Each structure stands twice: as structure tokens, then as C-alpha cells.
Coordinates of C-alpha atoms in Angstrom, one line a residue:
Chain Z
M1 CA 120.8 100.4 38.3
N2 CA 123.5 97.8 37.7
S3 CA 124.3 95.0 40.2
D4 CA 127.4 96.8 41.4
K5 CA 125.5 99.8 42.5
I6 CA 122.8 97.6 44.2
T7 CA 125.5 95.7 46.1
R8 CA 127.1 98.9 47.2
L9 CA 123.7 100.2 48.4
V10 CA 122.9 97.1 50.4
L11 CA 126.3 97.0 52.0
S12 CA 126.2 100.6 53.0
L13 CA 122.7 100.3 54.3
G14 CA 123.7 97.3 56.5
S15 CA 126.8 99.0 57.8
F16 CA 124.8 102.2 58.5
I17 CA 122.2 100.2 60.5
L18 CA 125.0 98.6 62.6
I19 CA 126.5 102.0 63.4
I20 CA 123.1 103.3 64.5
V21 CA 122.5 100.2 66.7
A22 CA 125.9 100.6 68.4
A23 CA 125.4 104.3 68.9
G24 CA 121.9 103.7 70.2
M25 CA 123.3 101.3 72.8
V26 CA 125.9 103.7 74.0
Y27 CA 123.4 106.5 74.1
S28 CA 120.9 104.6 76.2
L29 CA 123.6 103.3 78.6
V30 CA 125.0 106.8 79.1
M31 CA 121.6 108.4 79.5
G32 CA 120.6 105.7 82.0
S33 CA 123.7 105.9 84.1
I34 CA 123.7 109.7 84.5
P35 CA 121.7 109.7 87.8
A36 CA 124.2 107.2 89.3
F37 CA 127.3 109.2 88.3
K38 CA 125.6 112.4 89.4
T39 CA 124.9 111.0 92.8
F40 CA 128.1 109.1 93.5
G41 CA 130.5 110.8 91.1
F42 CA 133.6 108.8 90.1
K43 CA 133.6 107.3 93.5
F44 CA 131.0 104.9 92.0
I45 CA 133.8 103.0 90.3
F46 CA 136.0 102.7 93.3
S47 CA 133.5 102.3 96.1
N48 CA 133.0 98.7 97.4
N49 CA 129.8 99.5 99.3
W50 CA 126.7 98.1 97.7
D51 CA 123.7 98.8 100.0
P52 CA 120.3 98.8 98.4
T53 CA 118.4 99.4 101.6
Y54 CA 115.9 102.2 101.3
G55 CA 117.0 105.4 103.0
K56 CA 120.7 104.6 103.0
E57 CA 121.1 103.6 99.4
N58 CA 124.7 103.5 98.3
Y59 CA 126.1 101.9 95.2
G60 CA 129.6 101.1 94.3
A61 CA 130.8 99.0 91.3
L62 CA 134.2 97.8 92.6
P63 CA 133.1 94.4 94.0
F64 CA 131.6 93.6 90.6
I65 CA 134.5 95.0 88.5
A66 CA 136.9 93.1 90.7
G67 CA 134.9 89.8 90.5
T68 CA 134.6 90.1 86.7
L69 CA 138.3 90.9 86.1
I70 CA 139.6 88.3 88.6
S71 CA 137.4 85.5 87.3
S72 CA 138.0 86.3 83.6
I73 CA 141.8 86.7 83.9
L74 CA 142.0 83.5 86.0
A75 CA 139.9 81.7 83.4
L76 CA 142.1 83.0 80.6
L77 CA 145.2 81.8 82.5
I78 CA 143.7 78.3 83.1
S79 CA 142.5 77.9 79.5
L80 CA 145.7 79.1 78.0
P81 CA 147.8 75.9 78.2
L82 CA 144.9 73.8 77.2
S83 CA 143.8 75.8 74.1
F84 CA 147.4 76.4 73.1
S85 CA 148.2 72.7 73.1
A86 CA 144.9 71.9 71.4
S87 CA 145.5 74.4 68.6
L88 CA 149.1 73.2 68.0
F89 CA 147.8 69.6 68.0
L90 CA 145.1 70.4 65.5
G91 CA 147.0 72.8 63.3
E92 CA 150.5 71.4 63.3
Y93 CA 151.3 68.0 64.8
F94 CA 148.2 66.1 63.8
K95 CA 146.9 68.4 61.0
G96 CA 144.3 66.7 58.8
T97 CA 144.3 63.3 60.7
R98 CA 141.1 61.6 61.9
V99 CA 142.1 62.2 65.6
A100 CA 142.4 65.9 64.8
R101 CA 139.0 66.0 63.1
I102 CA 137.3 64.4 66.0
L103 CA 139.0 66.7 68.5
S104 CA 138.2 69.7 66.5
M105 CA 134.5 68.6 66.3
L106 CA 134.5 68.2 70.1
V107 CA 136.1 71.6 70.7
D108 CA 133.5 73.2 68.4
L109 CA 130.8 71.3 70.3
L110 CA 132.0 73.0 73.5
A111 CA 131.2 76.3 72.0
G112 CA 127.6 75.3 71.2
I113 CA 126.7 74.1 74.7
P114 CA 124.3 76.7 76.4
S115 CA 125.8 78.4 79.4
I116 CA 123.0 77.3 81.7
V117 CA 124.1 73.7 81.0
Y118 CA 127.7 74.6 82.0
G119 CA 126.2 76.2 85.1
L120 CA 124.3 73.1 86.0
W121 CA 127.2 70.9 85.4
G122 CA 129.4 73.1 87.5
F123 CA 126.7 73.2 90.3
Y124 CA 126.2 69.4 90.4
V125 CA 129.7 68.1 89.4
L126 CA 132.4 70.6 89.8
R127 CA 131.2 72.1 93.1
P128 CA 130.9 68.8 95.0
L129 CA 134.4 68.1 93.7
M130 CA 135.6 71.4 95.2
I131 CA 134.0 70.5 98.5
E132 CA 135.8 67.1 98.4
L133 CA 139.1 68.9 97.8
G134 CA 138.3 71.4 100.6
I135 CA 138.5 74.4 98.3
G136 CA 136.5 77.5 99.2
S137 CA 133.3 77.9 101.2
Q138 CA 131.0 75.0 100.2
G139 CA 132.6 74.8 96.8
F140 CA 131.2 78.2 95.6
G141 CA 133.5 81.1 94.7
V142 CA 135.6 82.9 92.2
F143 CA 137.9 79.9 91.5
T144 CA 135.0 77.6 90.7
A145 CA 133.5 80.2 88.4
S146 CA 136.9 80.6 86.7
L147 CA 137.2 76.9 86.1
I148 CA 133.8 76.8 84.3
L149 CA 134.6 80.0 82.4
A150 CA 138.0 78.5 81.3
I151 CA 136.2 75.5 79.8
M152 CA 133.6 77.7 78.2
I153 CA 136.2 79.9 76.4
I154 CA 138.6 77.2 75.2
P155 CA 136.8 76.7 71.9
Y156 CA 137.1 80.4 70.9
A157 CA 140.8 80.5 71.5
T158 CA 141.4 77.1 70.1
S159 CA 139.4 77.4 66.9
L160 CA 140.8 80.7 65.9
S161 CA 144.5 80.0 66.6
N162 CA 144.2 76.5 65.0
E163 CA 143.0 78.2 61.8
I164 CA 145.8 80.6 61.8
I165 CA 148.5 78.0 62.6
A166 CA 147.2 75.8 59.8
M167 CA 147.5 78.7 57.4
V168 CA 151.2 79.3 58.0
P169 CA 152.8 78.7 54.5
N170 CA 154.4 75.3 54.1
D171 CA 157.3 76.9 52.1
L172 CA 158.5 78.7 55.2
K173 CA 158.4 75.6 57.4
E174 CA 160.0 73.5 54.7
A175 CA 162.8 76.0 54.3
A176 CA 163.4 75.8 58.1
Y177 CA 163.4 72.0 57.9
S178 CA 165.9 72.1 55.1
L179 CA 168.2 74.1 57.3
G180 CA 168.1 71.2 59.8
A181 CA 165.6 72.6 62.2
T182 CA 163.7 70.1 64.5
R183 CA 159.9 70.2 64.7
L184 CA 160.0 72.1 68.0
E185 CA 162.4 74.6 66.5
V186 CA 160.1 75.1 63.4
I187 CA 157.2 75.8 65.8
Q188 CA 159.3 78.2 67.8
T189 CA 160.9 80.1 65.0
V190 CA 158.4 79.9 62.1
T191 CA 154.9 78.8 63.1
I192 CA 154.3 80.9 66.2
P193 CA 156.0 84.1 65.0
S194 CA 154.0 84.1 61.8
A195 CA 150.7 83.2 63.5
H196 CA 151.1 85.2 66.8
S197 CA 148.7 88.0 65.9
G198 CA 145.9 85.6 65.1
I199 CA 146.6 83.6 68.2
I200 CA 146.4 86.7 70.4
A201 CA 143.2 87.7 68.6
G202 CA 141.8 84.4 69.6
Y203 CA 142.7 84.9 73.2
I204 CA 141.3 88.4 73.3
L205 CA 138.0 87.1 71.8
S206 CA 137.8 84.4 74.4
F207 CA 138.6 86.9 77.2
G208 CA 135.8 89.2 76.0
R209 CA 133.5 86.2 76.1
A210 CA 134.6 85.5 79.7
L211 CA 133.9 89.1 80.8
G212 CA 130.3 89.0 79.7
E213 CA 129.3 85.5 80.7
T214 CA 126.4 85.6 83.0
M215 CA 124.4 82.4 83.7
A216 CA 127.2 79.9 84.6
V217 CA 129.0 82.5 86.7
T218 CA 125.9 83.5 88.7
M219 CA 125.3 79.8 89.5
L220 CA 128.8 79.3 90.9
I221 CA 130.4 82.5 92.1
G222 CA 128.4 82.8 95.3
N223 CA 126.7 86.2 94.5
S224 CA 128.0 88.0 97.6
N225 CA 128.3 91.7 96.8
K226 CA 131.8 92.2 98.1
V227 CA 135.3 92.3 96.7
P228 CA 136.4 88.7 96.9
D229 CA 138.7 88.2 99.9
S230 CA 140.6 85.4 98.2
L231 CA 140.6 83.4 95.0
F232 CA 138.5 80.8 96.8
G233 CA 136.2 83.3 98.4
T234 CA 132.7 84.2 97.0
G235 CA 132.1 87.3 95.0
N236 CA 129.9 88.6 92.1
S237 CA 130.4 89.7 88.6
M238 CA 129.1 92.7 86.6
A239 CA 127.0 90.7 84.2
S240 CA 125.7 88.6 87.0
V241 CA 124.6 91.4 89.3
I242 CA 122.7 93.1 86.4
A243 CA 120.9 89.9 85.4
N244 CA 120.0 89.2 89.1
Q245 CA 118.9 92.6 90.2
F246 CA 117.4 94.3 87.1
G247 CA 113.9 92.8 87.5
E248 CA 113.2 94.5 90.8
A249 CA 115.3 97.6 90.4
D250 CA 114.1 101.2 90.0
G251 CA 115.3 104.7 90.5
L252 CA 118.9 105.1 91.6
K253 CA 119.5 101.3 91.7
L254 CA 118.3 100.9 88.2
S255 CA 120.6 103.7 87.1
S256 CA 123.5 102.1 89.0
L257 CA 123.0 98.8 87.3
I258 CA 122.9 100.5 83.9
A259 CA 126.1 102.3 84.9
I260 CA 127.7 98.9 85.6
G261 CA 126.5 97.9 82.2
L262 CA 128.3 100.9 80.7
L263 CA 131.5 100.1 82.6
L264 CA 131.4 96.5 81.4
F265 CA 130.9 97.9 77.8
L266 CA 133.9 100.2 78.3
I267 CA 136.1 97.5 79.8
T268 CA 135.3 95.2 76.9
A269 CA 136.1 98.0 74.5
I270 CA 139.4 98.7 76.2
V271 CA 140.4 95.0 76.2
N272 CA 139.6 94.8 72.5
G273 CA 141.5 98.1 71.9
I274 CA 144.6 96.8 73.7
G275 CA 144.3 93.6 71.7
K276 CA 144.3 95.5 68.4
L277 CA 147.3 97.5 69.6
I278 CA 149.3 94.4 70.5
I279 CA 148.5 92.8 67.1
K280 CA 149.5 96.0 65.3
R281 CA 152.8 96.3 67.2
M282 CA 153.7 92.7 66.4
Q283 CA 153.0 92.8 62.7
Chain O
M1 CA 115.4 105.3 78.8
R2 CA 112.3 104.4 80.8
K3 CA 110.1 104.9 77.8
L4 CA 112.4 102.6 75.8
L5 CA 112.3 99.9 78.5
T6 CA 108.6 100.2 78.7
L7 CA 108.3 99.8 75.0
V8 CA 110.5 96.7 75.0
L9 CA 108.6 95.3 77.9
A10 CA 105.3 95.9 76.2
V11 CA 106.4 94.3 73.0
A12 CA 107.7 91.3 75.0
L13 CA 104.4 91.0 76.9
L14 CA 102.2 91.4 73.9
S15 CA 104.2 89.0 71.7
S16 CA 104.4 86.4 74.4
C17 CA 100.8 85.5 73.5
S18 CA 99.9 85.9 69.9
N19 CA 96.2 86.5 70.5
S20 CA 96.6 89.1 73.2
S21 CA 96.4 92.1 71.0
K22 CA 94.9 95.0 73.0
K23 CA 92.1 95.5 70.5
T24 CA 88.8 95.4 72.3
T25 CA 86.0 93.7 70.6
E26 CA 82.3 94.6 70.8
G27 CA 81.4 91.4 72.6
K28 CA 82.1 90.4 76.2
A29 CA 85.4 88.7 75.6
V30 CA 88.3 91.0 76.1
D31 CA 92.0 90.4 76.3
L32 CA 93.5 91.6 79.6
T33 CA 97.2 92.2 80.1
A34 CA 98.9 92.2 83.5
A35 CA 102.4 91.9 84.8
G36 CA 104.3 91.7 88.1
A37 CA 105.2 89.5 91.0
T38 CA 106.5 86.0 90.5
F39 CA 105.6 84.8 94.0
P40 CA 101.8 84.3 93.3
L41 CA 102.5 83.1 89.7
P42 CA 101.2 79.5 90.1
F43 CA 97.9 80.8 91.7
Y44 CA 97.4 83.5 89.1
N45 CA 98.1 81.1 86.2
M46 CA 95.5 78.7 87.6
V47 CA 92.7 81.2 88.3
F48 CA 93.3 83.3 85.2
K49 CA 93.0 80.2 83.1
Q50 CA 89.7 79.2 84.8
Y51 CA 88.4 82.8 84.4
G52 CA 89.2 82.5 80.7
E53 CA 87.4 79.3 80.4
E54 CA 84.3 80.8 82.0
T55 CA 84.2 84.1 80.2
G56 CA 86.1 83.7 77.0
S57 CA 88.5 86.5 78.0
T58 CA 92.2 85.8 77.9
V59 CA 94.4 87.1 80.7
T60 CA 98.1 87.4 79.8
Y61 CA 100.2 87.6 82.9
G62 CA 103.9 88.3 82.7
G63 CA 105.8 87.2 85.8
I64 CA 108.5 89.9 85.6
G65 CA 108.8 90.7 89.3
S66 CA 107.0 93.2 91.6
G67 CA 109.2 96.1 90.5
G68 CA 108.3 95.4 86.9
G69 CA 104.6 95.2 87.8
I70 CA 104.7 98.6 89.4
R71 CA 106.7 100.0 86.5
S72 CA 104.3 98.6 83.9
L73 CA 101.3 100.1 85.7
K74 CA 103.0 103.4 86.0
D75 CA 103.7 103.4 82.3
Q76 CA 100.1 102.4 81.8
V77 CA 100.9 99.5 79.5
V78 CA 98.9 96.9 81.5
D79 CA 95.3 96.6 82.8
F80 CA 96.6 95.9 86.3
G81 CA 99.9 95.0 88.0
A82 CA 100.9 92.7 90.8
T83 CA 103.3 93.2 93.7
D84 CA 104.4 91.5 96.9
G85 CA 105.1 94.7 98.6
Y86 CA 102.5 97.5 98.8
L87 CA 103.3 100.9 97.3
N88 CA 104.4 103.3 100.0
D89 CA 103.0 106.8 100.2
E90 CA 105.9 108.3 98.1
Q91 CA 105.5 105.7 95.4
L92 CA 101.7 106.3 95.3
T93 CA 102.2 110.1 94.7
E94 CA 104.6 109.3 91.9
M95 CA 102.0 107.3 90.0
P96 CA 100.1 109.3 87.2
G97 CA 96.7 108.4 88.8
E98 CA 95.2 107.2 92.0
V99 CA 96.3 103.5 92.5
L100 CA 94.3 101.0 94.6
H101 CA 95.4 97.7 96.1
I102 CA 93.5 94.5 96.7
P103 CA 95.1 91.4 98.4
T104 CA 94.6 88.2 96.4
C105 CA 96.0 85.5 98.6
M106 CA 98.6 84.9 101.4
G107 CA 101.9 83.3 101.5
A108 CA 104.8 83.0 103.8
V109 CA 108.6 82.8 103.9
V110 CA 109.8 79.6 105.4
I111 CA 113.2 79.0 106.9
A112 CA 114.7 76.0 105.2
F113 CA 117.7 74.1 106.4
N114 CA 119.9 71.1 105.5
I115 CA 121.6 69.7 108.6
P116 CA 122.5 66.0 108.2
G117 CA 120.4 63.9 110.7
V118 CA 118.2 66.8 111.8
D119 CA 114.6 67.1 110.6
S120 CA 113.2 69.6 113.2
L121 CA 114.6 72.8 114.3
K122 CA 113.2 75.5 116.7
L123 CA 114.5 79.0 116.0
S124 CA 113.9 81.8 118.5
N125 CA 114.0 85.4 117.3
D126 CA 117.4 85.8 119.0
L127 CA 118.8 82.8 117.1
L128 CA 117.5 84.0 113.8
E129 CA 119.3 87.3 114.3
K130 CA 122.5 85.7 115.3
I131 CA 122.5 83.2 112.5
F132 CA 121.7 85.6 109.7
M133 CA 124.0 88.3 111.1
G134 CA 126.8 85.8 111.2
D135 CA 127.2 86.0 115.0
I136 CA 126.8 82.2 115.4
T137 CA 128.8 80.2 112.9
K138 CA 128.5 76.6 114.1
W139 CA 125.4 74.4 114.4
D140 CA 126.5 72.9 117.7
D141 CA 126.8 76.3 119.3
I142 CA 125.4 76.2 122.8
Q143 CA 122.8 78.8 122.0
I144 CA 121.3 76.7 119.3
T145 CA 121.5 73.3 121.1
S146 CA 120.0 74.7 124.3
N147 CA 117.0 75.9 122.3
N148 CA 116.6 72.5 120.6
E149 CA 116.8 69.9 123.4
G150 CA 116.6 66.3 122.2
V151 CA 118.1 67.2 118.8
T152 CA 121.7 66.3 118.1
L153 CA 123.3 69.1 116.1
P154 CA 126.6 68.4 114.3
A155 CA 129.8 70.4 114.7
M156 CA 129.3 71.9 111.3
D157 CA 129.8 75.4 109.8
I158 CA 126.6 77.4 109.2
T159 CA 126.2 78.5 105.5
V160 CA 123.6 81.2 105.0
V161 CA 121.9 81.1 101.6
H162 CA 119.9 84.2 100.4
R163 CA 118.4 85.4 97.2
S164 CA 120.8 87.0 94.7
D165 CA 117.9 88.6 92.7
G166 CA 115.6 91.3 94.0
S167 CA 112.6 89.7 95.5
G168 CA 109.4 90.3 97.5
T169 CA 110.3 87.1 99.4
T170 CA 113.5 88.9 100.6
Q171 CA 111.4 91.9 101.5
I172 CA 109.0 90.0 103.7
F173 CA 111.9 88.2 105.4
A174 CA 113.7 91.4 106.0
D175 CA 110.6 93.1 107.3
F176 CA 110.2 90.4 109.9
M177 CA 113.9 90.5 110.9
T178 CA 113.6 94.3 111.3
K179 CA 110.7 93.9 113.7
I180 CA 112.5 91.3 115.9
S181 CA 116.0 92.6 115.8
E182 CA 117.4 96.0 116.5
K183 CA 120.8 95.0 115.2
W184 CA 119.2 93.9 111.9
A185 CA 117.1 97.0 111.6
S186 CA 120.1 99.3 112.0
Q187 CA 122.7 97.4 110.0
V188 CA 120.7 95.7 107.2
G189 CA 117.1 97.0 107.1
V190 CA 114.3 96.2 104.7
G191 CA 114.4 95.9 100.9
K192 CA 113.9 93.6 97.9
S193 CA 117.6 93.0 97.9
L194 CA 119.9 93.6 100.9
N195 CA 123.5 94.3 101.9
W196 CA 124.0 90.9 103.4
P197 CA 126.4 90.6 106.3
V198 CA 127.2 86.9 105.6
G199 CA 126.3 84.1 103.2
M200 CA 126.0 83.5 99.5
G201 CA 123.3 84.3 97.0
A202 CA 121.3 82.0 94.7
K203 CA 118.8 83.0 92.0
G204 CA 115.1 82.6 92.7
N205 CA 113.4 80.1 95.0
P206 CA 114.6 77.2 92.9
G207 CA 118.2 78.4 93.2
V208 CA 118.1 78.9 97.0
A209 CA 116.3 75.5 97.5
G210 CA 118.7 73.7 95.2
T211 CA 121.7 75.2 96.9
I212 CA 120.3 74.3 100.4
S213 CA 119.6 70.8 99.3
Q214 CA 123.1 70.4 97.9
T215 CA 124.9 72.0 100.8
A216 CA 125.3 70.3 104.2
G217 CA 125.0 72.8 107.0
S218 CA 123.1 75.4 105.1
I219 CA 120.1 77.6 106.1
G220 CA 118.1 80.0 104.0
Y221 CA 114.6 81.4 103.3
I222 CA 112.2 80.3 100.6
G223 CA 108.7 81.3 99.5
S224 CA 106.2 78.9 101.1
E225 CA 104.4 78.0 97.9
F226 CA 107.7 76.6 96.6
A227 CA 108.8 75.0 99.9
F228 CA 105.4 73.3 100.4
A229 CA 105.4 71.9 96.8
Q230 CA 109.0 70.6 97.2
K231 CA 108.4 69.2 100.7
I232 CA 111.5 70.9 102.1
S233 CA 112.6 70.7 105.8
M234 CA 111.3 73.8 107.5
A235 CA 112.2 75.4 110.9
K236 CA 109.6 76.3 113.6
V237 CA 109.8 80.1 114.1
Q238 CA 108.9 81.9 117.3
N239 CA 106.0 84.3 116.9
S240 CA 105.3 87.4 118.9
A241 CA 103.2 85.4 121.5
G242 CA 106.3 83.3 122.1
N243 CA 105.0 80.1 120.4
Y244 CA 107.1 78.1 118.0
V245 CA 105.0 77.7 114.8
L246 CA 105.5 75.6 111.7
P247 CA 104.3 77.3 108.5
T248 CA 101.1 75.7 107.2
I249 CA 98.1 77.1 105.3
E250 CA 96.3 77.5 108.6
T251 CA 99.0 79.3 110.5
I252 CA 99.7 81.6 107.6
S253 CA 96.0 82.6 107.3
A254 CA 96.0 83.2 111.1
A255 CA 98.5 86.0 110.5
A256 CA 95.7 88.1 108.9
Q257 CA 93.2 87.7 111.7
G258 CA 93.9 91.1 113.2
E259 CA 92.7 94.5 112.1
I260 CA 93.3 95.3 108.4
P261 CA 93.3 98.9 107.2
A262 CA 90.7 100.0 104.6
D263 CA 93.3 100.3 101.9
T264 CA 94.7 96.8 102.8
R265 CA 98.2 98.1 102.9
I266 CA 99.7 96.3 105.8
M267 CA 102.7 94.0 106.4
L268 CA 101.4 91.0 108.4
T269 CA 104.8 89.9 109.7
N270 CA 105.2 89.2 113.4
S271 CA 101.4 89.1 113.8
S272 CA 100.0 89.2 117.3
D273 CA 97.7 86.2 116.7
P274 CA 99.1 83.4 119.0
A275 CA 98.5 80.7 116.3
S276 CA 100.1 82.7 113.5
Y277 CA 103.2 81.9 111.5
P278 CA 105.2 85.1 111.9
I279 CA 106.8 85.5 108.4
S280 CA 103.5 85.8 106.5
G281 CA 102.1 88.4 104.1
F282 CA 99.6 89.4 101.5
T283 CA 100.3 89.7 97.8
W284 CA 98.4 92.4 96.0
L285 CA 97.0 93.4 92.6
I286 CA 97.3 97.1 91.8
F287 CA 95.2 99.1 89.4
Y288 CA 94.0 102.6 88.7
K289 CA 90.9 103.9 90.5
D290 CA 89.8 105.6 87.3
Q291 CA 90.0 103.0 84.6
A292 CA 89.9 105.5 81.6
Y293 CA 93.5 105.8 80.7
N294 CA 95.6 105.1 77.6
N295 CA 92.6 104.8 75.3
R296 CA 91.1 101.9 77.2
S297 CA 87.4 101.3 76.4
E298 CA 84.7 101.1 79.0
D299 CA 84.4 97.4 78.1
Q300 CA 88.0 96.9 78.9
A301 CA 87.5 98.6 82.3
K302 CA 84.5 96.6 83.1
Q303 CA 86.3 93.3 82.3
T304 CA 89.2 94.4 84.5
V305 CA 87.0 95.0 87.5
D306 CA 85.1 91.8 86.9
L307 CA 88.4 89.8 86.9
L308 CA 89.5 91.6 90.1
K309 CA 86.2 90.7 91.7
W310 CA 86.6 87.1 90.6
M311 CA 90.1 87.0 92.2
V312 CA 88.6 87.6 95.7
S313 CA 85.5 85.5 95.1
E314 CA 84.9 82.3 97.1
K315 CA 85.5 80.2 94.1
A316 CA 88.9 81.6 93.3
Q317 CA 90.0 81.7 96.9
N318 CA 89.1 78.1 97.4
E319 CA 91.6 77.2 94.7
A320 CA 94.5 78.9 96.6
P321 CA 95.4 75.9 98.9
K322 CA 95.7 73.6 95.9
V323 CA 98.8 75.5 94.8
H324 CA 100.0 76.0 98.4
Y325 CA 98.8 79.5 99.1
A326 CA 96.6 80.5 102.1
P327 CA 93.2 82.0 101.1
L328 CA 92.2 85.5 102.4
P329 CA 90.3 85.7 105.6
A330 CA 86.7 87.0 105.3
A331 CA 87.6 90.4 106.7
A332 CA 90.2 90.9 104.0
V333 CA 87.8 89.8 101.2
E334 CA 85.2 92.4 102.5
K335 CA 87.8 95.1 102.4
A336 CA 88.8 94.1 98.9
K337 CA 85.2 94.2 97.7
A338 CA 84.7 97.6 99.2
I339 CA 87.7 98.9 97.4
L340 CA 86.6 97.5 94.0
S341 CA 83.2 99.2 94.4
T342 CA 84.9 102.6 94.3
V343 CA 86.4 102.0 90.8
T344 CA 85.3 104.5 88.1
Y345 CA 85.5 105.1 84.4
N346 CA 85.9 108.8 83.5
G347 CA 84.6 109.6 87.0
N348 CA 81.4 107.5 86.6
P349 CA 81.0 104.4 88.8
L350 CA 81.4 101.1 86.9

């Protein structure tokens, strides 16, 4: 066998295993959630009643879907101006300077911090600050969780969009400059239009990260199993309720938690799908 | 799905200790595997280690929660399981073989609070209901102050903190609340996790304790072993004789002074003993009456029973207070020994 064939074999084998792993995950999630959907039907998704008491068991995923979406969208909105400025700073205005290298290193460092550390920092620093400002019940809640999530996802959006912005061909920019465009105009008319698909991909990646984040959220969101009554009220997220309740769950409850896992999987898939569509449209 | 979970669990358990392969050797020393409740974990870690030092057998215990303990025993991947709540009749019939319980020690659920300037608090049954149902929302409410004369309570919001994870601690607390409050019984009920009317959740005893210590005006419930070790402010709770009792090793043990059924399956909350702390309970080890399952050798079975006997021996029981658990009263030890004498291997007594 020549090296070409071996490479092809190794690559196909790797991809094949990946397909099997993904299919296996979907299969076990679907099989596990069948009892929950059989009992509650599609009401499971829209019911906001989560009562694990023996005898009147009733499970609905709405509080967790709402908590996850609200906190993640809020986190994305908060992180947007920060990561957008940072990526322009790194990829355009101060490209290649020492300041940019240090900032880029710090941003990458943010991605490497374990989420439990973010959670602890949020618990001991951010939460007392919230109490000081009089926000929410005792500083816990969806808003506090969103703030932490926003900080956690900044590196994903920043790094990716920075790379793409830095890759915009200089010829294009120089052509614009030669026509008398200012720096801001170059960014508006050349840099962003040619980098937008990459920038959006970065935000979608970071949004996906926010959807699945567990530890930091569970330490700050308040873990009350109801649809949050305000941005500053307490709630719970899908990943967090699974992590919290899985250990002691059996029967219908276990199945409901797996069903929430399946829904989270689907939501993430839909978000990624929409992202791909947007990118395709814009190209 | 269940098979898959079991497999993952078994691999995790076995790989957590490299020398805990289930191979039985010809000699006395055998590796035993168990999993379950986290509440008695400090006690189990200590006595399993001592047992290992005396016999050469290693005991690997995975603190994966009571539900996980029951599941592991049901799937027959452990030598015994551990749980904070006994298996009800329906759960027992779902098991593939006859399952026995023995209690190993006692613990309690304490009511911890953080009210600036207040270090002692008396809570009647009525107050507990109203605070945890959200019917009283201020610490200086006349109903609380009139029950705590001489204590100055601030005009502060009450923040209820409960467990966000499923827990035997929650179950004992809810069992007590169900016994003292009709409103609780009809609206919330008993379980390892509940549909809470008010408050916020925190993960595990450390999470609840941390949240309470960080939050002025908060109240919540914590496992006694953790609360004692951390020296947390605890409320006196009214027992069924009407006395206000602080949780201590002695008042917890007193809760088991009454009649205990032969299979030891009893919730000890709201005990009638006048000296008892009312939110107390047993924690159990569970195992198959017939030890011949899943290709286990007779040696493995013998060692399992020896270990279980050691758990209720005077020596092991005397260790319990060192890690803040109450030892079993003599009557409960007798019941446990009687249960252990009925264990068989392929129908033959061990």
C-alpha cells in the first residue's frame, strides 16, 4: 500500500468513528427520553410545572429552556460590544503591536480558565457587587449568570473574528485608502463586509458555548425551577438542572432529564444551522 | 440506556482505584466495591480504611448519591449499596433479588441561618412551615419575634436556601415537614428534590452552607455532619413533645430510642422521645439476601458479610462521633445483626 492509500484509510476511519459517536449519542438520548415524551407528549416542552414529588410527578422543560435561552442571549448581547471592539483592536487598529500581543494573550487566557473558577469568582465578587447595587434577590439570578457567561464567551468570539479581520487582504484596504477613505470608512466598507461571515461564526460558536455552560451558571442563577419572572429574578438552565438532578434521578425523572438533554442538543443544532444559513446568505 | 449507564458507572468505579479489579484471590483479602449515598461518606471512608488495614481487603466506595447506590445494586455491579432513604415496597419488588437493609449510623438535618447579630433561634413547627412555604417573609415578623423573646431580630427579608441537587438530606427534611404541616404535605410532599414554593437552590451541603454564610437574612437546611464540622449557627427545633432541641450527637441518637421494625425500615423524624432532635434519621447499607449473583465467589460473599458486620460492631460505631455522626443505639445494632445472620449463598447460610 502506498502512503496515499494509508492516509485515506486513516482519515476515513477517523471520520467514520466520529459519525458513529454522534449517532450513538443521538440514539441514546432519543431512547432515554421516550418515556418522558410518551407520558407528557409535546406538552413536556411547553409545561412550566416541574414537580418531582412521588405520586404527583409532573415534568415540564419550559423553565429550563427559558432560563437557558434568556441567559445565553443576554450573555451574547453583553459580550458583543466587548468582543467586537477587542477583535477590531487586535486585528485592525493595533495589529502586530506589543499591546495587541499582550491583550490577545489575556483574551486567550480567559478561555483557559476552568468554569468552576468563574463560578467562584462570580459567587464571591460579582454577587456581593450585585447586592451592593441592589440588583436581584441577594445578587443571584439570570442577570448575574449572564454577566459571568458573557465574560466566559468573549475569547471565543474575539479570537475567531480577530483572525478573520486580520486576514482581510491589504490590497483591498489600500485601494480604499487610495480613494481617500478614512480608517473608519475602510472598516465599514471593506474590513467588516469581507470578514462578516467569520465574525458571525465566532458569535455563533460563543453562543453555543453559553448554551451548554453548567458549573458557573448553577452557582449564580439561583436554581429555582420556574420561568424567571424578570431578568433579575432567579431561574435555572437546562445543563444546570441535568447536572444537579441526574445523580438521584430514576424512572420518569431520569427520562425527563435525558429529554431535556435531547432538547438542548436540538437547540444547539438549530442555532448552528441558523448560523450556517446566515453565513451562506451573506457570502 | 440503563445498561449503558451502568456500564459507564461500573467502569468509572473500577477505574477510580487501580487495584480494585473484581478478581477474587484464593486468600482472605478481597476487593469489595460499593456505591451510594454521599451523606455518610466521611464515616464510610474512615471505617472502610480501618477495615482494610485490619484485613488487607480494599473497599472502594463511590459516593454517587443514594439513587446511584440503588441503581448499582439493582444492576448487580456492586457488592453492596448505600442509601439515605430506605427502599419502599414497590422499589423492593423491582429489584432482581431479595434486598436487605442495615442501618450504619445516624445523622440529622440542621436548620442553619445567617441573621446579623443573632446566634440563637427557636423555631416552632408552625414557624418552620410558614418560613419554608413563604408565608412569613420578614425576620422581624411578630410571629417569629414572639417565639424568640430576648432576641432582637432585624427588619430583613428572609431568603430560603435549599438543595438544587437531589439529596437524602432534602428527603429527611421534607419527611419531617410533611409530618408537622398539612399544608406542606398537600402542596410540596416528600422527595429527594422538591417543587419548592420559595427560595433558591445551591449544590450540595457546601453550596448551601456557603450561600447561607454569604447571604444576610438567609435560612436553609444542611446535613448535621457538615454543619457540626463547620460550626454553623443552628436553630433549636420543636420536637413532638413540644421541647426546643438543638441538634447534638446525643439528641440525634435519642430519636432512635423508640420501637424499630425488624427490617429497620423506619423514618425517625418527629420521634416521640422528649429529648430527641426531630429531624434525625438512619442511613443504610443495602445488599442481596442471597449473595450468589453475577459470578460472585463464596469468598466474596463472606467478605461482604464480614464487612457489614464490622460496620455495626462496637469498634466501628465508636468511631462515628469523631466525624460528627451519632452511633446506633443498642436495639438497632441487635436488629442489624439479626438481619445479617439471615444472609445466604446459593441458599446455604454463610
